[in-house]
CSV table of N, CA and C in Angstrom, one decimal:
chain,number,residue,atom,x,y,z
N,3,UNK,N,102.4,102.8,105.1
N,3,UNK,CA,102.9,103.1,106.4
N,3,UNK,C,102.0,102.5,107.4
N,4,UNK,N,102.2,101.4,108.2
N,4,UNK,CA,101.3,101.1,109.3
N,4,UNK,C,102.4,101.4,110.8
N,5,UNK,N,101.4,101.5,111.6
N,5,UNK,CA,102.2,101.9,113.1
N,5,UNK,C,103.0,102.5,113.1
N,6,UNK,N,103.3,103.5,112.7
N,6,UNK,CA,104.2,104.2,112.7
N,6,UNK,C,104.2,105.8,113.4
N,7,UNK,N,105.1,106.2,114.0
N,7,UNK,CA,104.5,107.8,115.1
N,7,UNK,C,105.4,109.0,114.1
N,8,UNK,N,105.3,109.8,114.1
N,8,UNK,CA,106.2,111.4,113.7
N,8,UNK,C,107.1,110.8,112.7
N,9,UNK,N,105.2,110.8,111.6
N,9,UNK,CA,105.7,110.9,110.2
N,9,UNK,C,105.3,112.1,109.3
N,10,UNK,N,106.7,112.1,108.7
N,10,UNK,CA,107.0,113.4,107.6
N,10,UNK,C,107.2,112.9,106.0
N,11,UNK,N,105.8,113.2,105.4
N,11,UNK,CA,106.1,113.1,103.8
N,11,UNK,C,105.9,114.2,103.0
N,12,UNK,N,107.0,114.9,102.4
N,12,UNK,CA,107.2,116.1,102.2
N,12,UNK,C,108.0,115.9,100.6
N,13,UNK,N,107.2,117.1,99.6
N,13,UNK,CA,107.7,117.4,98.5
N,13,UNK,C,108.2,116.4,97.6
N,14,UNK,N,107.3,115.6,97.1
N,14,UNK,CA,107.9,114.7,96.1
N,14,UNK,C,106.6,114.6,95.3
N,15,UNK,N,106.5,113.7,94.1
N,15,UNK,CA,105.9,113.3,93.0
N,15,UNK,C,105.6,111.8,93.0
N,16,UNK,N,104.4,111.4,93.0
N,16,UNK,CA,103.9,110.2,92.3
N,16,UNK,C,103.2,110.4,91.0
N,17,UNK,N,103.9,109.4,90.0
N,17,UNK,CA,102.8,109.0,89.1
N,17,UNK,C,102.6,107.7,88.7
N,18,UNK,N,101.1,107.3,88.3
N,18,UNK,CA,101.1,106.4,87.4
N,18,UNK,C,100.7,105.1,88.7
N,19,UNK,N,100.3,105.3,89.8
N,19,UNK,CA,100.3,104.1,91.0
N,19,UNK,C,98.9,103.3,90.4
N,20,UNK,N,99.1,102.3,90.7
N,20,UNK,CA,98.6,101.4,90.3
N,20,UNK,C,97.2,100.8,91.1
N,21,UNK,N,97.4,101.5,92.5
N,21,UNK,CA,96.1,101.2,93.5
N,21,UNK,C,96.5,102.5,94.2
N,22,UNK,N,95.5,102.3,95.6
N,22,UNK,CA,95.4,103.6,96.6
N,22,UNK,C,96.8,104.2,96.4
N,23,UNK,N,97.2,105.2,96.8
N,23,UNK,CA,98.7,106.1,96.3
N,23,UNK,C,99.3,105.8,97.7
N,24,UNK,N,99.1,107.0,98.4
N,24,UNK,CA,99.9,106.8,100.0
N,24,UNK,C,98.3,106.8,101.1
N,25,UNK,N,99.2,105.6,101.3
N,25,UNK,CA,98.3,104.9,102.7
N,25,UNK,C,98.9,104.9,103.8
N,26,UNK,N,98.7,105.6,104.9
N,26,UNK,CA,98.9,105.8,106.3
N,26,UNK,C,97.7,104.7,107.0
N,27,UNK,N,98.5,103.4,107.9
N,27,UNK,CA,97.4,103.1,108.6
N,27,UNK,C,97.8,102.8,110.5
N,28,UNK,N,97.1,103.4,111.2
N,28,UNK,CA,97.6,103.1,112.7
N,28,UNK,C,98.8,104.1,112.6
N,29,UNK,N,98.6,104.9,112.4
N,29,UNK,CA,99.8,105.9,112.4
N,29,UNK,C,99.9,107.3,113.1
N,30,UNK,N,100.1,108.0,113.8
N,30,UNK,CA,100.4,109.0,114.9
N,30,UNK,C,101.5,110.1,114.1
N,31,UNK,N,100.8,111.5,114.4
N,31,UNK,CA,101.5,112.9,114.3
N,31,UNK,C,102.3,112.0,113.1
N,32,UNK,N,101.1,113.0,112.1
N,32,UNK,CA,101.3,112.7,110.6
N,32,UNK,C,101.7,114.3,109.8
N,33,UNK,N,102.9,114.8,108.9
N,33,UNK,CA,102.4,116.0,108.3
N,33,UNK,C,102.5,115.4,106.7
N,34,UNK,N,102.2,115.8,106.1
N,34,UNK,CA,101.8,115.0,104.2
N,34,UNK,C,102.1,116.5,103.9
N,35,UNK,N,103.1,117.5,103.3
N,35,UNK,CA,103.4,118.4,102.7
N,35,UNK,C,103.7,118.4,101.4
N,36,UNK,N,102.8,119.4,100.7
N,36,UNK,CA,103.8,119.2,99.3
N,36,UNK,C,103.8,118.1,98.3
N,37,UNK,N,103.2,117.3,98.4
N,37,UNK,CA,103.0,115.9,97.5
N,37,UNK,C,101.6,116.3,96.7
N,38,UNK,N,102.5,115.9,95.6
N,38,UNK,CA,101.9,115.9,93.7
N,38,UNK,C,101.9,114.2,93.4
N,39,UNK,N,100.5,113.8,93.1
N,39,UNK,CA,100.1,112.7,92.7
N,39,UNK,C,99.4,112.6,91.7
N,40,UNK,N,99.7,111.8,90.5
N,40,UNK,CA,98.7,111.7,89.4
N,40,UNK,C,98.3,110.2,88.9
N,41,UNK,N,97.8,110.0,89.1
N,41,UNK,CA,97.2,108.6,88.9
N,41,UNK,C,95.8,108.3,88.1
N,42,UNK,N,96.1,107.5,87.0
N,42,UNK,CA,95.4,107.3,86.1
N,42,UNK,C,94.2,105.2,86.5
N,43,UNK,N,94.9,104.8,87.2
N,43,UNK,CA,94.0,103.4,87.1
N,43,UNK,C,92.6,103.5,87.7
N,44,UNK,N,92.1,102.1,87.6
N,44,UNK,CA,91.0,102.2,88.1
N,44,UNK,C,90.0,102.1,89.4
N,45,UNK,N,90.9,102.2,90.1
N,45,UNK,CA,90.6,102.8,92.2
N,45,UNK,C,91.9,103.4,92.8
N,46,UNK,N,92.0,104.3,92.1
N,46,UNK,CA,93.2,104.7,92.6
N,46,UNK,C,93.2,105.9,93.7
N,47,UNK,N,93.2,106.1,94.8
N,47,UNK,CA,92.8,107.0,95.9
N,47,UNK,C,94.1,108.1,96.3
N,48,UNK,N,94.0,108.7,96.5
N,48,UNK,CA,95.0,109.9,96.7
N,48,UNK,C,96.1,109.4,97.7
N,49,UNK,N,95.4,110.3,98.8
N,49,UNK,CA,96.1,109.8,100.4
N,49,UNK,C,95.0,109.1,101.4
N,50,UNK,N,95.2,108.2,101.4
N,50,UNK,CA,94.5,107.6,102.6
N,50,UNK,C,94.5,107.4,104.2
N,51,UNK,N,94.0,107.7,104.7
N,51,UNK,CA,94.4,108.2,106.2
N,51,UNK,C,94.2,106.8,107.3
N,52,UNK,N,93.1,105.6,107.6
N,52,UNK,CA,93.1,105.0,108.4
N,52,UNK,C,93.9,104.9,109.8
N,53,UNK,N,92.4,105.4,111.0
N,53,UNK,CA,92.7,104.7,112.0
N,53,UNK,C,94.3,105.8,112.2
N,54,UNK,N,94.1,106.7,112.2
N,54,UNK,CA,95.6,107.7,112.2
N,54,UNK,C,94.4,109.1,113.0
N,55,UNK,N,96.0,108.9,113.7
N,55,UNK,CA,95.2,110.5,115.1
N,55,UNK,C,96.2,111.8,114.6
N,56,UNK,N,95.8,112.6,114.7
N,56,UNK,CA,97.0,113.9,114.2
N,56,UNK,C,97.8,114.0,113.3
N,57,UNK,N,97.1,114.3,112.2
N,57,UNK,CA,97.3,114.2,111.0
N,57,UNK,C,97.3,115.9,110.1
N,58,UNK,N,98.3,116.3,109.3
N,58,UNK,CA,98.0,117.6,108.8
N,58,UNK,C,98.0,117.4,107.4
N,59,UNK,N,97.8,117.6,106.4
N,59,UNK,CA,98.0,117.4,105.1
N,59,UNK,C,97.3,119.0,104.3
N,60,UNK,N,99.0,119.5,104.2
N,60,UNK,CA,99.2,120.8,103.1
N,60,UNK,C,99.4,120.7,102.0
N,61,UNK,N,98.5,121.6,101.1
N,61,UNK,CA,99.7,122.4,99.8
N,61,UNK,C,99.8,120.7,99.2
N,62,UNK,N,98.8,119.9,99.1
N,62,UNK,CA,99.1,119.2,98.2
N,62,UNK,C,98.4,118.6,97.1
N,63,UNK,N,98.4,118.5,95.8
N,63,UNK,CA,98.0,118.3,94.8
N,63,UNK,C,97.8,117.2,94.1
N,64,UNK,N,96.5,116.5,94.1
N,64,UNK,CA,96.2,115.2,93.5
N,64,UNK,C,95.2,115.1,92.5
N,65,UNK,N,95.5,114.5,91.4
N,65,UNK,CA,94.7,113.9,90.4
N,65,UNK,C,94.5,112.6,90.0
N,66,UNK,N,93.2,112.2,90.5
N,66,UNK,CA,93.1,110.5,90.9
N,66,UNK,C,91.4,110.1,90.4
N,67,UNK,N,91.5,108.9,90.5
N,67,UNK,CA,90.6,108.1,89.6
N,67,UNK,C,89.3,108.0,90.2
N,68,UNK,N,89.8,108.2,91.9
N,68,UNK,CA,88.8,107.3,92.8
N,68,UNK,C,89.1,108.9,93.9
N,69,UNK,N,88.6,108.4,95.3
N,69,UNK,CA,88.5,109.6,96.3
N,69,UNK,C,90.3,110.1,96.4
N,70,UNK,N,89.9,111.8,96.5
N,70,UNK,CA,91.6,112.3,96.8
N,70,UNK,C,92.2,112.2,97.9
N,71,UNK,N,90.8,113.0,98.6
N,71,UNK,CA,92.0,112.6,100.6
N,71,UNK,C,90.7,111.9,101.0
N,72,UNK,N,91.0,110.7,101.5
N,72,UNK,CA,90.2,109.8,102.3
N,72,UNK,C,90.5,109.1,103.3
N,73,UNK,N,89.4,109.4,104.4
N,73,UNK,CA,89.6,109.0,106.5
N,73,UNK,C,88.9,107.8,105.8
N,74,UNK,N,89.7,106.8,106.9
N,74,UNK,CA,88.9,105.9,106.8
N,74,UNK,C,89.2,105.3,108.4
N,75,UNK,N,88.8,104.2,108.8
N,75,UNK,CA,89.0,103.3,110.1
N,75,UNK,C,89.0,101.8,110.1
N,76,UNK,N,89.2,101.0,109.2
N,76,UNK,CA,89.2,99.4,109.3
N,76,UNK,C,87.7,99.3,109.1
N,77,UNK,N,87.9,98.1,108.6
N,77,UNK,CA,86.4,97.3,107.7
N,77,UNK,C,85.9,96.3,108.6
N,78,UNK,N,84.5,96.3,109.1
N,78,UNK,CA,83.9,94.9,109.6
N,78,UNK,C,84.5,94.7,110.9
N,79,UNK,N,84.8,93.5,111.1
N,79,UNK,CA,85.2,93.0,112.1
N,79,UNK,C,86.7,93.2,112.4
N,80,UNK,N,87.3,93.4,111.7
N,80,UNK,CA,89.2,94.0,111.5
N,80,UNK,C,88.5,95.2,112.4
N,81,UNK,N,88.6,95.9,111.8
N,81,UNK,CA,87.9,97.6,112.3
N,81,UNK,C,87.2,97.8,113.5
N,82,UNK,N,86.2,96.8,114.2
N,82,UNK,CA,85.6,97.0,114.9
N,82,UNK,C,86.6,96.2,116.7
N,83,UNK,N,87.2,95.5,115.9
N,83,UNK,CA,88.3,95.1,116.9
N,83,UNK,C,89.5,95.8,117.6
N,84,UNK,N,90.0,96.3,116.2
N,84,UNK,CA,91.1,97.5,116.5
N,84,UNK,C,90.3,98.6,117.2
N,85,UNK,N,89.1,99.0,116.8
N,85,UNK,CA,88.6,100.2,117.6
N,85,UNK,C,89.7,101.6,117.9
N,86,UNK,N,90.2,101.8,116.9
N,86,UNK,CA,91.1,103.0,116.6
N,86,UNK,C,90.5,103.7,115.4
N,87,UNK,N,89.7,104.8,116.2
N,87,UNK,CA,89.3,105.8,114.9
N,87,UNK,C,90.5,106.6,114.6
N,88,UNK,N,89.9,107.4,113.1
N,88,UNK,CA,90.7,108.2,112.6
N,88,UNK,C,90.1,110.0,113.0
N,89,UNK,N,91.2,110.4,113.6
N,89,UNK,CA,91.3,111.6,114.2
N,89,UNK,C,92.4,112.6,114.6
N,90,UNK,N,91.2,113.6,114.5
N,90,UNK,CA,92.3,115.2,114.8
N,90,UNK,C,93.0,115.3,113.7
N,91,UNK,N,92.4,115.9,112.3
N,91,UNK,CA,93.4,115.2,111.0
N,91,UNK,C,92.4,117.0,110.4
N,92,UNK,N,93.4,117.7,109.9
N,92,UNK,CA,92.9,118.7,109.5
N,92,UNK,C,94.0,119.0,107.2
N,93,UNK,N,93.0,119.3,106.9
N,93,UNK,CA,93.3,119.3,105.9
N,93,UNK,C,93.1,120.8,105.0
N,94,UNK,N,94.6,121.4,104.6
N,94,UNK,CA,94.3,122.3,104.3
N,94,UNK,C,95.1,123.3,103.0
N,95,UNK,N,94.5,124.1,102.3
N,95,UNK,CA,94.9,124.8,101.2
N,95,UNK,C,95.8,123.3,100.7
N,96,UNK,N,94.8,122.4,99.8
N,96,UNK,CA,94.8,121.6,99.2
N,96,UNK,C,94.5,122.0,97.9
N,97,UNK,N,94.9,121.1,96.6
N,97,UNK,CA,94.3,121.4,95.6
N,97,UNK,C,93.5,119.6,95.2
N,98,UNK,N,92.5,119.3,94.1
N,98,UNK,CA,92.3,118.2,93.2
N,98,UNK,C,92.3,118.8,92.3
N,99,UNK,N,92.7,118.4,91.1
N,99,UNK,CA,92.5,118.3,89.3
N,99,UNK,C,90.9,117.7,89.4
N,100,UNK,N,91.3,116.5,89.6
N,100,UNK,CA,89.9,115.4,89.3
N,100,UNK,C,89.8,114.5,90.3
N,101,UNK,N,88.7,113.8,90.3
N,101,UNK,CA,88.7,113.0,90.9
N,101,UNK,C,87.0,112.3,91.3
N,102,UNK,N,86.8,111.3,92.2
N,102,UNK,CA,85.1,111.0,92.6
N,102,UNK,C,85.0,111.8,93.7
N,103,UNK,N,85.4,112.0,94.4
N,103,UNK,CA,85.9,113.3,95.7
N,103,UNK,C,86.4,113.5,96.4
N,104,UNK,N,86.4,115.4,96.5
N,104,UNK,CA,87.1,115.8,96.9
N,104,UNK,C,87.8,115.4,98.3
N,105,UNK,N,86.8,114.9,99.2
N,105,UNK,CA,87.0,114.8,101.0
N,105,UNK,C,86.0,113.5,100.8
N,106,UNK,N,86.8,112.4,100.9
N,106,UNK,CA,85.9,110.5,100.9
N,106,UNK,C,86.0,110.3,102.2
N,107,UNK,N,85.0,110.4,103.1
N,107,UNK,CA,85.2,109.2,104.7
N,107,UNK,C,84.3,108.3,103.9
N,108,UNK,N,85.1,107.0,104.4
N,108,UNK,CA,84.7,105.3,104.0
N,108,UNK,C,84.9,105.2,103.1
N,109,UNK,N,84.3,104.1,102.8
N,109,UNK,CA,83.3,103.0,103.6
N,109,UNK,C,83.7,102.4,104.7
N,110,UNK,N,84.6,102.4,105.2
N,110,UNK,CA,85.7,101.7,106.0
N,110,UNK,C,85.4,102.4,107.2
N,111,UNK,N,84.5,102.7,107.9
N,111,UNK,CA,84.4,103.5,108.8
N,111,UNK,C,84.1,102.5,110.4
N,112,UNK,N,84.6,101.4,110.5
N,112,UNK,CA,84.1,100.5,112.1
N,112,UNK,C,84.9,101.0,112.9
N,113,UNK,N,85.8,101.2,112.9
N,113,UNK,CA,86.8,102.2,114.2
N,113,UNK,C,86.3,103.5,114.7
N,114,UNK,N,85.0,104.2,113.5
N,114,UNK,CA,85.1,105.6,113.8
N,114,UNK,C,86.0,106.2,113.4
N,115,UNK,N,85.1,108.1,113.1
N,115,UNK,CA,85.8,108.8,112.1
N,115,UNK,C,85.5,110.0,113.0
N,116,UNK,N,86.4,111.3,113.6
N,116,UNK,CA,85.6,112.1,114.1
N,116,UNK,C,86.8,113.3,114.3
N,117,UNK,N,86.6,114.2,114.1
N,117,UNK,CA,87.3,115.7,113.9
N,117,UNK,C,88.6,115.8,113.1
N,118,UNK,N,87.7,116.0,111.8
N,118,UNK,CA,88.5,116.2,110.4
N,118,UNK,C,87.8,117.4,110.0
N,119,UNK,N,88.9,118.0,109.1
N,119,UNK,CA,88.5,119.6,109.1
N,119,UNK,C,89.3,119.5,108.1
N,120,UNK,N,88.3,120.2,106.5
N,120,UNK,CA,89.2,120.8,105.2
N,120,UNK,C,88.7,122.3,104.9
N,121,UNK,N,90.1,122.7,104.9
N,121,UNK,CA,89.3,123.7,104.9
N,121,UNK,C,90.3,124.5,103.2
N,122,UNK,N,90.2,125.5,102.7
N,122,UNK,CA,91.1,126.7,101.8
N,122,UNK,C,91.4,125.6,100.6
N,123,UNK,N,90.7,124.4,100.8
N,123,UNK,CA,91.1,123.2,99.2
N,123,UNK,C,90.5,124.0,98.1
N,124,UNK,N,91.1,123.3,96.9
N,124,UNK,CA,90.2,123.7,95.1
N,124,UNK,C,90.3,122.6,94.4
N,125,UNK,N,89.2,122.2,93.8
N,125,UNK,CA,88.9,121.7,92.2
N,125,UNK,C,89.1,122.0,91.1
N,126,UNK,N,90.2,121.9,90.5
N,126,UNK,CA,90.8,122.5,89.1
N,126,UNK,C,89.6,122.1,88.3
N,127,UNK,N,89.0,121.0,88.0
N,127,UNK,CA,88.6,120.5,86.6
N,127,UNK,C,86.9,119.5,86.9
N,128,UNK,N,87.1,118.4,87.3
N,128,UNK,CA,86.2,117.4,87.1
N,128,UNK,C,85.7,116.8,88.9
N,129,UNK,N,85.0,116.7,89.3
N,129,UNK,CA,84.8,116.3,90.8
N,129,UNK,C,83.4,115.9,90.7
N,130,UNK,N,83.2,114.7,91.1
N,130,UNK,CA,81.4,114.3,91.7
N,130,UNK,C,81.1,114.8,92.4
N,131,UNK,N,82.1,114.6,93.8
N,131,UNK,CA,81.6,114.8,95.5
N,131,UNK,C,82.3,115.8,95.7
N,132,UNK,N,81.6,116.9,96.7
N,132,UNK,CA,83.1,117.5,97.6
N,132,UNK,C,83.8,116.8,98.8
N,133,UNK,N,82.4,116.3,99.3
N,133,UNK,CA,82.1,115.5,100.5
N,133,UNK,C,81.1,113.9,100.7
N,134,UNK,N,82.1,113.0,100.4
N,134,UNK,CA,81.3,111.8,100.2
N,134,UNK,C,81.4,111.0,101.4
N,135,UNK,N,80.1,110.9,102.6
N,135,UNK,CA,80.1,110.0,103.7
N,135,UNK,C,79.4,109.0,103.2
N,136,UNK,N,80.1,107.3,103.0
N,136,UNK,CA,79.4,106.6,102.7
N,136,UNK,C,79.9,105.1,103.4
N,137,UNK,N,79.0,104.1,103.9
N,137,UNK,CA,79.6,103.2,104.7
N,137,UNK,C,78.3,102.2,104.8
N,138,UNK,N,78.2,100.8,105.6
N,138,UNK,CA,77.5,100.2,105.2
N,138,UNK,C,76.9,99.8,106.6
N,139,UNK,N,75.8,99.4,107.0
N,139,UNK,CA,74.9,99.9,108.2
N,139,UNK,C,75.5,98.5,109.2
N,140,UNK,N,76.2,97.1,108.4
N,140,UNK,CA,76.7,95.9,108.8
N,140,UNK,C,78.1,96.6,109.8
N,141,UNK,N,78.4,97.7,109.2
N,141,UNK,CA,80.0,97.4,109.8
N,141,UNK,C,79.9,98.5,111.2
N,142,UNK,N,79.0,98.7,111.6
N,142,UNK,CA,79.0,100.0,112.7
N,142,UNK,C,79.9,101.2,112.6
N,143,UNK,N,80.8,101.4,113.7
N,143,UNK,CA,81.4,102.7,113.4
N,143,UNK,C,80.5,103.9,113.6
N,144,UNK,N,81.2,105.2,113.7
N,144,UNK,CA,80.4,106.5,113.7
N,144,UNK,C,81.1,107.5,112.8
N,145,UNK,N,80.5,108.1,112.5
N,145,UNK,CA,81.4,109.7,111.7
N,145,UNK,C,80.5,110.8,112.7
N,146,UNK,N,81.8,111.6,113.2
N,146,UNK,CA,81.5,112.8,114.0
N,146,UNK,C,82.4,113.9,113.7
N,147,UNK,N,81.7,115.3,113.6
N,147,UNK,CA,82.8,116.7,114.0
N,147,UNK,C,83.3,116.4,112.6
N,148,UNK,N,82.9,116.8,111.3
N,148,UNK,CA,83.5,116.9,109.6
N,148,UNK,C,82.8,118.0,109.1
N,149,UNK,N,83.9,118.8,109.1
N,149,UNK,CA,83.7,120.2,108.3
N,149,UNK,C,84.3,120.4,107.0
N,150,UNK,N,83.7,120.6,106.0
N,150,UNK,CA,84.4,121.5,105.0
N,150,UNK,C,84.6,123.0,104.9
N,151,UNK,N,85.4,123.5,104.6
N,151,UNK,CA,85.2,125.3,104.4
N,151,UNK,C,86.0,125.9,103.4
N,152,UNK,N,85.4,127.0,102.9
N,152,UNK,CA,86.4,128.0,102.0
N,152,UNK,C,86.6,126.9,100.9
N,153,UNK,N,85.9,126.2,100.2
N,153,UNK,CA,85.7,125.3,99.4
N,153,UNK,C,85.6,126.0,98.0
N,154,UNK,N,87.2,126.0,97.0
N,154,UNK,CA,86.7,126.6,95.6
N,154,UNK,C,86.1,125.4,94.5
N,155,UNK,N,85.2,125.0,93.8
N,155,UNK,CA,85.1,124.1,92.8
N,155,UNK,C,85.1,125.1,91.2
N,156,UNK,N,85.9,124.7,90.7
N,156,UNK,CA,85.6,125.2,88.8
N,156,UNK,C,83.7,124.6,88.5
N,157,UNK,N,83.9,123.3,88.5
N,157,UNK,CA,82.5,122.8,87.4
N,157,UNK,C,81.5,123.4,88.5
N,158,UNK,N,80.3,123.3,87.8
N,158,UNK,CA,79.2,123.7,88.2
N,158,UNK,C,78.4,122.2,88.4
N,159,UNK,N,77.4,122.1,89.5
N,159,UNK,CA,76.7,120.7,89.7
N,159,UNK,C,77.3,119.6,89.9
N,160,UNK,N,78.4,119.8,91.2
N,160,UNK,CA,78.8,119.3,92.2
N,160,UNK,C,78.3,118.9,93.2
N,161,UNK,N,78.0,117.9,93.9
N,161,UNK,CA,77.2,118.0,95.1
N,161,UNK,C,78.1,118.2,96.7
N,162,UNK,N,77.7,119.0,97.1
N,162,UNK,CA,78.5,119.5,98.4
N,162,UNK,C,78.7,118.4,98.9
N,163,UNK,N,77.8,117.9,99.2
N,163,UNK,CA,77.8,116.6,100.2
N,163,UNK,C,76.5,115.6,100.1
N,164,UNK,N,76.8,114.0,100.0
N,164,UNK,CA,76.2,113.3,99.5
N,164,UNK,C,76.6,112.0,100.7
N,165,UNK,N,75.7,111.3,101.6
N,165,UNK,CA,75.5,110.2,102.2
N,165,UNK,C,75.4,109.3,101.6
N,166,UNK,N,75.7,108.2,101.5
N,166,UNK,CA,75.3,106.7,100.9
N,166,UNK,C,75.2,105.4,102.1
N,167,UNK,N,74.5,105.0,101.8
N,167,UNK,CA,74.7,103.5,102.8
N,167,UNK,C,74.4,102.7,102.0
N,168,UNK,N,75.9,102.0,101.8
N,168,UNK,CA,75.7,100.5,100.8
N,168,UNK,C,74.7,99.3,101.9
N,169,UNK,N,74.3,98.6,101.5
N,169,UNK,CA,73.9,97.4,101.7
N,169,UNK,C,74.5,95.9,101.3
C-alpha cells in the first residue's frame, strides 16, 4: 500500500509470502486488526510500516523469518528526500510465534522514526530481539520517543534491546 489515507486491514490470514508480508508505505490513519501471518522464507518481515503517521496495529499474530512489526522511513537518499518519518504508530496486545524481532526500527531509518509505542505484545516460542534499533551512520535519520511495555517473552536470553550500526 503506498499513499494511501484511512486504511483498514482487518481479520484475515497470510501464508507462505514470499518477501516482507504487508507493507504500508506513505500512508496515513492506518488500523492492522486481526491479521494472522505465517511465513516461512528467507526475509520475510511481518508488517512493515514506512514513512506512515497514525498507525494502530491490534490482536495480531505473526510468525516470520525476519523482524515481525517493523518502522521503518526510506533508505539513503530516497528517504532523506522524502523526509516523511514514521509516526504516532502504537502497537498493541500483539502476539509473535517467532521471529529475529519482536519490534525492528530499520535500517531504513533517513526520514526518521519517532513516537511508537508496544505495549501488552507476547513471544510464543523463539525471538532474538524484543527491540532491535539498527541503521547505518551514512543514511542519517533519527529514532526518537520508542517504548516497549508489558512485554511477555516464553525463552529465556532474549535481549530486551540491542543497537547496531551497520557500516
Amino acid at each position: 500500500f503506498r499513499n494511501c489515507r484511512n486504511v483498514r486491514l482487518e481479520g484475515f490470514k497470510v501464508r507462505g509470502s514470499p518477501c516482507w508480508t504487508l507493507v504500508l508505505e506513505v500512508c496515513e490513519d492506518i488500523v492492522i486488526r486481526g491479521v494472522d501471518s505465517s511465513s516461512s522464507g528467507p526475509n520475510v518481515d511481518g508488517i512493515d510500516l514506512s514513512s506512515c503517521n497514525r498507525a494502530l496495529v491490534e490482536n495480531c499474530t505473526l510468525d516470520q523469518t525476519d523482524d515481525c512489526y517493523t518502522i521503518k522511513s526510506g533508505a539513503n537518499e530516497t528517504g532523506r528526500r522524502r523526509g516523511i518519518p514514521s509516526e504516532n504508530i502504537v502497537i498493541r496486545d500483539c502476539r509473535a510465534v517467532r521471529g529475529h524481532s519482536l519490534l525492528g526500527i530499520g535500517s531504513e531509518v533517513s526520514g526518521g522514526i519517532r513516537n511508537v509505542h508496544m505495549r501488552g505484545c507476547s513471544v510464543a516460542e523463539d525471538c532474538w530481539r524484543l527491540l532491535f534499533v539498527k541503521t547505518n551512520p551514512k543514511r542519517g535519520g533519527f529514532v526518537e520517543n520508542v517504548s516497549i511495555e508489558n512485554i511477555r517473552a516464553k525463552k529465556a536470553g532474549q535481549s530486551v534491546m540491542e543497537v547496531e550500526m551497520f557500516y
